mmCIF file of C-alpha atoms in Angstrom:
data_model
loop_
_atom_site.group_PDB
_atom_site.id
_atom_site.type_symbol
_atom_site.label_atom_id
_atom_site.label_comp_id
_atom_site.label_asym_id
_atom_site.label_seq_id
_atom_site.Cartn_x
_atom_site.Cartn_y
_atom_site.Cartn_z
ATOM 1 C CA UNK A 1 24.253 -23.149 2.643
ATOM 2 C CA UNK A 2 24.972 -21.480 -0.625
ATOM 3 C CA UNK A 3 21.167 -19.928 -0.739
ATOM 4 C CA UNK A 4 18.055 -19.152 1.449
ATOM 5 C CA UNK A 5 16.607 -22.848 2.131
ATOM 6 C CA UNK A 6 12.800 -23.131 2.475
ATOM 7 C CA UNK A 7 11.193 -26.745 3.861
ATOM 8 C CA UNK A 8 9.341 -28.405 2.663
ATOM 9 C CA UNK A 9 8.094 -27.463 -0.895
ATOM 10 C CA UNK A 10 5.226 -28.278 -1.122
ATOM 11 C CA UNK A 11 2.652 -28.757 1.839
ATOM 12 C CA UNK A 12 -0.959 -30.699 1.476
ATOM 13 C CA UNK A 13 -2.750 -29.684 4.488
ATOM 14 C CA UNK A 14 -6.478 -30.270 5.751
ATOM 15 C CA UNK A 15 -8.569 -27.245 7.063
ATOM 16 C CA UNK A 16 -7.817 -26.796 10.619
ATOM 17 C CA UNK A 17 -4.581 -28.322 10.900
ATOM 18 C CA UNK A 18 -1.529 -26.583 12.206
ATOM 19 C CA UNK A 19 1.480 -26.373 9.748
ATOM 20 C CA UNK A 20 4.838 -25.268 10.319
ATOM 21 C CA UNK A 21 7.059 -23.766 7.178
ATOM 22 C CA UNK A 22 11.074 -23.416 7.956
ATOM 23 C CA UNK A 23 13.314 -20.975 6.602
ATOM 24 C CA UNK A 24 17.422 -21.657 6.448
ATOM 25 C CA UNK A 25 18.724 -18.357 5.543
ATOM 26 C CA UNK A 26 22.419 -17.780 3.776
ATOM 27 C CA UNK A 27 24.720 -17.850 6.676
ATOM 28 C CA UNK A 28 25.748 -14.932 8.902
ATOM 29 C CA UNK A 29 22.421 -13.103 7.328
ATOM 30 C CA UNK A 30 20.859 -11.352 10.704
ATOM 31 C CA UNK A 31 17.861 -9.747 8.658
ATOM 32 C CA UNK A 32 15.237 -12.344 7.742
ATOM 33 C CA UNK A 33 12.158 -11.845 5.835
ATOM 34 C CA UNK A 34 8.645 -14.051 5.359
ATOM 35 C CA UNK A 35 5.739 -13.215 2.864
ATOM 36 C CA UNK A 36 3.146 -14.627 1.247
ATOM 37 C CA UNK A 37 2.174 -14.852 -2.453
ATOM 38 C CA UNK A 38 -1.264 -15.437 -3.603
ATOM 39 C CA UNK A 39 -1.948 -16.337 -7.008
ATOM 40 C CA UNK A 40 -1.333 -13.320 -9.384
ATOM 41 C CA UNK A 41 -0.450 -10.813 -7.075
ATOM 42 C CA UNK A 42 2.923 -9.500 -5.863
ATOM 43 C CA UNK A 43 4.062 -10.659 -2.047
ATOM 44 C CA UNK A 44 2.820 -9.504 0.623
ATOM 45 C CA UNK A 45 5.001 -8.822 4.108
ATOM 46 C CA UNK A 46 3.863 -10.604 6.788
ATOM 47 C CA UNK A 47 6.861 -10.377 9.686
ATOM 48 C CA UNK A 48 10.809 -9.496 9.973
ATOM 49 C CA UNK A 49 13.569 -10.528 11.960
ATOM 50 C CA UNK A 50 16.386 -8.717 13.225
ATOM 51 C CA UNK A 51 18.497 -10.929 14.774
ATOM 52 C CA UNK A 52 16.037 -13.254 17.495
ATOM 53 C CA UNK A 53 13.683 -10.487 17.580
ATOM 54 C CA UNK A 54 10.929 -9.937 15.404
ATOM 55 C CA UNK A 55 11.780 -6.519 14.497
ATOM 56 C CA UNK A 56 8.081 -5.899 12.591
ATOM 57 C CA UNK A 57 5.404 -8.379 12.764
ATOM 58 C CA UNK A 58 2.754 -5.797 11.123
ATOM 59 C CA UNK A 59 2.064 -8.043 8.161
ATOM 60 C CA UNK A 60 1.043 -11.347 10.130
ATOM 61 C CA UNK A 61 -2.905 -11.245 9.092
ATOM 62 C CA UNK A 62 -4.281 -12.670 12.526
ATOM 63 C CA UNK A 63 -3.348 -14.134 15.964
ATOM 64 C CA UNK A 64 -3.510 -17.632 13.708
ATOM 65 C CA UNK A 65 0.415 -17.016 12.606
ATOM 66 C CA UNK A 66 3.095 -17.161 14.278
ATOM 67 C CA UNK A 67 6.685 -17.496 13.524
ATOM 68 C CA UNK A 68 10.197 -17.211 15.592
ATOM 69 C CA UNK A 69 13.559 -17.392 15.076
ATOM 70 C CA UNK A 70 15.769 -18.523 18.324
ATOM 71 C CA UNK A 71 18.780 -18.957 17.333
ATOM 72 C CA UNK A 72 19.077 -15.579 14.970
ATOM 73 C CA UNK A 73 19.860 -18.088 12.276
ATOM 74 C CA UNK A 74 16.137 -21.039 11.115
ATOM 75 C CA UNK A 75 13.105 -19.223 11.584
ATOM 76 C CA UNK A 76 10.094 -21.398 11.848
ATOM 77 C CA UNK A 77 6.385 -19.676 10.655
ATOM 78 C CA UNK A 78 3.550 -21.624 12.333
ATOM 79 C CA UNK A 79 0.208 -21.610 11.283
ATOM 80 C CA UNK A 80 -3.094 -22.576 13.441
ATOM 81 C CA UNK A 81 -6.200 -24.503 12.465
ATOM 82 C CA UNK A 82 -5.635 -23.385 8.725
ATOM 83 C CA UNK A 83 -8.302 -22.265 6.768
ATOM 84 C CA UNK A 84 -8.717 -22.486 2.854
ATOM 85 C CA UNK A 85 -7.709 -18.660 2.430
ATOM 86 C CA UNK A 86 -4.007 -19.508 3.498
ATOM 87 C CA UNK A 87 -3.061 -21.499 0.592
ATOM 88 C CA UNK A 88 -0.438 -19.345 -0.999
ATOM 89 C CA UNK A 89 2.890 -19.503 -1.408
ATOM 90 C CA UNK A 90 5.090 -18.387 1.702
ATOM 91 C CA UNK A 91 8.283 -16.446 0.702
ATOM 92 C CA UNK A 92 11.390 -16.374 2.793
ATOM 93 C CA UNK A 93 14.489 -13.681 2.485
ATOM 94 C CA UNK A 94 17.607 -12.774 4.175
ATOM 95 C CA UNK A 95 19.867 -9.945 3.840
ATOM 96 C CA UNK A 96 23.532 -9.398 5.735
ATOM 97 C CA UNK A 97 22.096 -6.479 7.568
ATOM 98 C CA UNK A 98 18.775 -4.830 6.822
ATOM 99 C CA UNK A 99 18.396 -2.191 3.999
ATOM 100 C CA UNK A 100 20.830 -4.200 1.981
ATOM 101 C CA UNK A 101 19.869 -6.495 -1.049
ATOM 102 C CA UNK A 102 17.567 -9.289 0.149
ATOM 103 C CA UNK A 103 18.128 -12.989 -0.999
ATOM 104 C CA UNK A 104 15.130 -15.224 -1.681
ATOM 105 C CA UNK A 105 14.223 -18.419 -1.279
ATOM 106 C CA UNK A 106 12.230 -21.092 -3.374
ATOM 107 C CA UNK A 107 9.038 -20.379 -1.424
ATOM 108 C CA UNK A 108 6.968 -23.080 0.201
ATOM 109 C CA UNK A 109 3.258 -23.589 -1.785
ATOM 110 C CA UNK A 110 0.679 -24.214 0.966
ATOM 111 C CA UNK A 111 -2.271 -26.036 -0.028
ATOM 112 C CA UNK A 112 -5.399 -26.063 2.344
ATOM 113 C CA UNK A 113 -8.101 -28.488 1.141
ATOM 114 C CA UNK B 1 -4.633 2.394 -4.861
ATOM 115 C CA UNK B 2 -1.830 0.446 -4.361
ATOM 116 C CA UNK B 3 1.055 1.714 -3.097
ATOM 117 C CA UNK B 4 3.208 0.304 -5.501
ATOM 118 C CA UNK B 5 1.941 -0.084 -9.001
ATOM 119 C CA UNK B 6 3.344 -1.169 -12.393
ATOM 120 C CA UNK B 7 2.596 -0.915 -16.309
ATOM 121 C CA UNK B 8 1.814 -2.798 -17.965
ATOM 122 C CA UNK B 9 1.058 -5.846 -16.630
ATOM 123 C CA UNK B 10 1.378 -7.510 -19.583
ATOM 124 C CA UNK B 11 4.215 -7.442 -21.861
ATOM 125 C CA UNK B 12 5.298 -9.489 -25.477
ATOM 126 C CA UNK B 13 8.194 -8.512 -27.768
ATOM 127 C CA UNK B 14 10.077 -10.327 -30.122
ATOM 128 C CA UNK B 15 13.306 -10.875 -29.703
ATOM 129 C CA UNK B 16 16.070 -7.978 -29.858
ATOM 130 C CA UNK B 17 13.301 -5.676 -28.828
ATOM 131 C CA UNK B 18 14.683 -3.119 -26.495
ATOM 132 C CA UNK B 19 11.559 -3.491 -23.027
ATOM 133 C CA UNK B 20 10.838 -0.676 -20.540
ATOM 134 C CA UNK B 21 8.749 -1.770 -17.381
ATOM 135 C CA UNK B 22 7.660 1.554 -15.198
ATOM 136 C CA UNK B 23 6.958 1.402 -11.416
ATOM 137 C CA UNK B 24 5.293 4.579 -9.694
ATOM 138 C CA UNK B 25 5.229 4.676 -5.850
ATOM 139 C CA UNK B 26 2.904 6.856 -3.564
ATOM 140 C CA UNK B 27 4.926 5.927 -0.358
ATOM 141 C CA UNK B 28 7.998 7.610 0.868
ATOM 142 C CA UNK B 29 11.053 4.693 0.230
ATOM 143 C CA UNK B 30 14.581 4.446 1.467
ATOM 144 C CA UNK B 31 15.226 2.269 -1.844
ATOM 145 C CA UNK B 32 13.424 0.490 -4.566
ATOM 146 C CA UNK B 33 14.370 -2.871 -5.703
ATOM 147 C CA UNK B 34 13.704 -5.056 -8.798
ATOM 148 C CA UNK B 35 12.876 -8.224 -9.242
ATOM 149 C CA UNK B 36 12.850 -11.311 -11.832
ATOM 150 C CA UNK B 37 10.714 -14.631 -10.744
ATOM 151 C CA UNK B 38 10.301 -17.128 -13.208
ATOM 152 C CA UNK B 39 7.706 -20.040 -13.225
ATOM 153 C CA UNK B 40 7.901 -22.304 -9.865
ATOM 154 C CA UNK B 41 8.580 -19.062 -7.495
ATOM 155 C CA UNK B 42 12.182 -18.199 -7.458
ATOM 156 C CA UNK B 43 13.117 -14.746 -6.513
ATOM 157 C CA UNK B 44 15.801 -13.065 -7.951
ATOM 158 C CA UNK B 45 17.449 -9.993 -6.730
ATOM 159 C CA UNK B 46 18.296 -7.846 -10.369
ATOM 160 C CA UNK B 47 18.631 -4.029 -8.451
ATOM 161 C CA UNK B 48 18.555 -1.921 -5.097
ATOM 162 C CA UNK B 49 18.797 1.465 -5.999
ATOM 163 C CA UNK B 50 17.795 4.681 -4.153
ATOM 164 C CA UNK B 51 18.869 7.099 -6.826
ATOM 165 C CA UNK B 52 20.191 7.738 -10.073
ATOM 166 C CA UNK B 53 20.650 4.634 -12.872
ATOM 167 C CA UNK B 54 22.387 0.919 -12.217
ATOM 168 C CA UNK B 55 23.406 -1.208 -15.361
ATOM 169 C CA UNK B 56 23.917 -4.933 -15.216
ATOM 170 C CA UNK B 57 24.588 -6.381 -19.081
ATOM 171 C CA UNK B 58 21.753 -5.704 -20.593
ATOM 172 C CA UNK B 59 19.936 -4.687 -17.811
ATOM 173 C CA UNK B 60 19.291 -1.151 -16.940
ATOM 174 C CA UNK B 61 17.628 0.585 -14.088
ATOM 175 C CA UNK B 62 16.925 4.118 -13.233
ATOM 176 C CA UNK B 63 14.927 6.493 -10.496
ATOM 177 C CA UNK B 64 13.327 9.389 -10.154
ATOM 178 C CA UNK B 65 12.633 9.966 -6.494
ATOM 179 C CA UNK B 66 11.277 13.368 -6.951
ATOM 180 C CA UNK B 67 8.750 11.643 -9.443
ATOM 181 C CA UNK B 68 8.475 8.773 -7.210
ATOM 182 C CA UNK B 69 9.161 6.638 -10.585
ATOM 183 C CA UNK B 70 11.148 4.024 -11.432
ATOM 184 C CA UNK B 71 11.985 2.252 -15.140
ATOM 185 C CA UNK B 72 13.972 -1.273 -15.777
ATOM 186 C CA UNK B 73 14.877 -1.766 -19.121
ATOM 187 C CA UNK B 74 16.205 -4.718 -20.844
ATOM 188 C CA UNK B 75 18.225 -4.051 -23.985
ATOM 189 C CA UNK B 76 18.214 -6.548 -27.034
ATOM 190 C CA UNK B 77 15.644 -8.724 -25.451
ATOM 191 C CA UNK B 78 16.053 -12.719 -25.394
ATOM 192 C CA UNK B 79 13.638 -15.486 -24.714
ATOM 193 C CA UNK B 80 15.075 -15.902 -21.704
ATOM 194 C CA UNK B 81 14.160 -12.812 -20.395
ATOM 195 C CA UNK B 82 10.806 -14.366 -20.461
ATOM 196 C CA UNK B 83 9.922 -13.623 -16.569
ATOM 197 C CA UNK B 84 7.733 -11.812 -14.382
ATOM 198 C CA UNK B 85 9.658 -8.506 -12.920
ATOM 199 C CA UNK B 86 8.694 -7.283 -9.830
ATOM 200 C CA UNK B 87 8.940 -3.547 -8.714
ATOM 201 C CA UNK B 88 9.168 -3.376 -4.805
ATOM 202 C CA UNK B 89 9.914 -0.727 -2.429
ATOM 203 C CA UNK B 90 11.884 -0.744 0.810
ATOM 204 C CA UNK B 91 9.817 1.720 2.862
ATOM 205 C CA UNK B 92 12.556 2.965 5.519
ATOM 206 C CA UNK B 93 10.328 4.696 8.210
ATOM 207 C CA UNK B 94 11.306 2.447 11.498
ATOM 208 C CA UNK B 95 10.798 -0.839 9.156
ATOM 209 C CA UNK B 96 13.106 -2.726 6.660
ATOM 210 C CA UNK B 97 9.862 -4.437 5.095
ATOM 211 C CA UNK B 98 9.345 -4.740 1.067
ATOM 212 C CA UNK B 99 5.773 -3.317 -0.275
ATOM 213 C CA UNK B 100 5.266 -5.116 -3.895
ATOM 214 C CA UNK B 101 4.089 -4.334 -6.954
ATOM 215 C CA UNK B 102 2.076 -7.282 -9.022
ATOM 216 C CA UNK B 103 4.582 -7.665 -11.443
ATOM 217 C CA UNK B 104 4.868 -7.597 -15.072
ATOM 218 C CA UNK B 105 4.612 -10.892 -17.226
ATOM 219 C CA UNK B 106 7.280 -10.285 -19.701
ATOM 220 C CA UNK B 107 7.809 -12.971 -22.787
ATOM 221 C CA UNK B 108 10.051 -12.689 -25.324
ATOM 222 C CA UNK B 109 9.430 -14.552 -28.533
ATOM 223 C CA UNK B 110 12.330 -15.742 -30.632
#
């Protein structure tokens, strides 16, 4: 696609559930990037990919997120029994090769009620 | 303290004003980047620099790594400018991951 690709939008989920947020980055991009954006702050990192591998996965706040990326191409971030402090929204970037300019993505706005 | 921080965090002009936005870092970087997002999320890449001064149209960028400081400027301001521009730093030690300032509303009245 012409532009990093985030799925879905928007996301409605109930406390405990387990969500799943997908990230199509710009082809042929082997860096890829997810953080999260609370209300009125900056984003925060939560994991990146080089390639398949999760190059740093420092950010990821507890044993509650997950995310992988198989291929080296979709990554998929997974959430467990969500709690009400997740809702944010979840940013998603991909550069060529890392330490070059990063391309983001529409975000996907988590709600937990 | 964050690592990253920005001033102000607030910012009006009227339109033609010539804006500067400053970003200070504590952190050692590899480069700094700036950032536009405009209501509804969308990030867009305006700069990566890691020295010196980058100028885009109207846009203008400079660092001072030695001051760990950074400045974007935005000559003969529009209300489309109107945006919240995000300072963020690529901190290069064994990691390729962004550290973020909270951004600066900017609006430009006409």
């Amino acid at each position: 696609g012409a532009g990093v690709s985030q799925t879905p939008s928007n996301k409605v989920t109930e406390k405990g559930k387990y969500v799943e947020l997908r990230c199509d980055p710009i082809s042929g991009h082997t860096a890829l990037y997810w953080y999260r954006q609370s209300l009125g702050q900056g984003p925060e990192f939560l994991i990146y990919f080089q390639g398949t591998g999760a190059a740093d996965d420092s950010g990821l706040p507890n044993d509650r997120f997950f995310a992988v990326r198989p291929e080296g191409s979709v990554s998929t971030l997974k959430i467990q029994r969500t709690e009400r402090g997740d809702s944010a929204v979840y940013l998603c970037a991909s550069s060529l090769v890392p330490e070059t300019e990063a391309f983001f993505g529409q975000g996907t706005r988590l709600t937990v009620v | 303290k964050n690592e990253v921080e920005q001033s102000p965090q607030n910012l009006t002009a009227q339109e033609g004003e010539f804006i500067t936005i400053n970003c200070s870092y504590s952190v050692g970087i590899s480069a700094l980047h700036w950032l536009q997002q405009h209501p509804g999320g969308g990030i867009v890449s305006l700069f990566m620099l890691s020295s010196g001064k980058k100028k885009h149209g109207r846009l203008i960028a400079t660092i001072n790594i030695q001051e760990k400081h950074s400045s974007l400027h935005i000559t003969a301001s529009h209300p489309r400018d109107s945006a919240v521009y995000i300072c963020a730093v690529r901190w290069g030690y064994n990691t390729d991951k962004l550290i973020f300032g909270t951004g600066t509303r900017l609006q430009v009245f006409p």
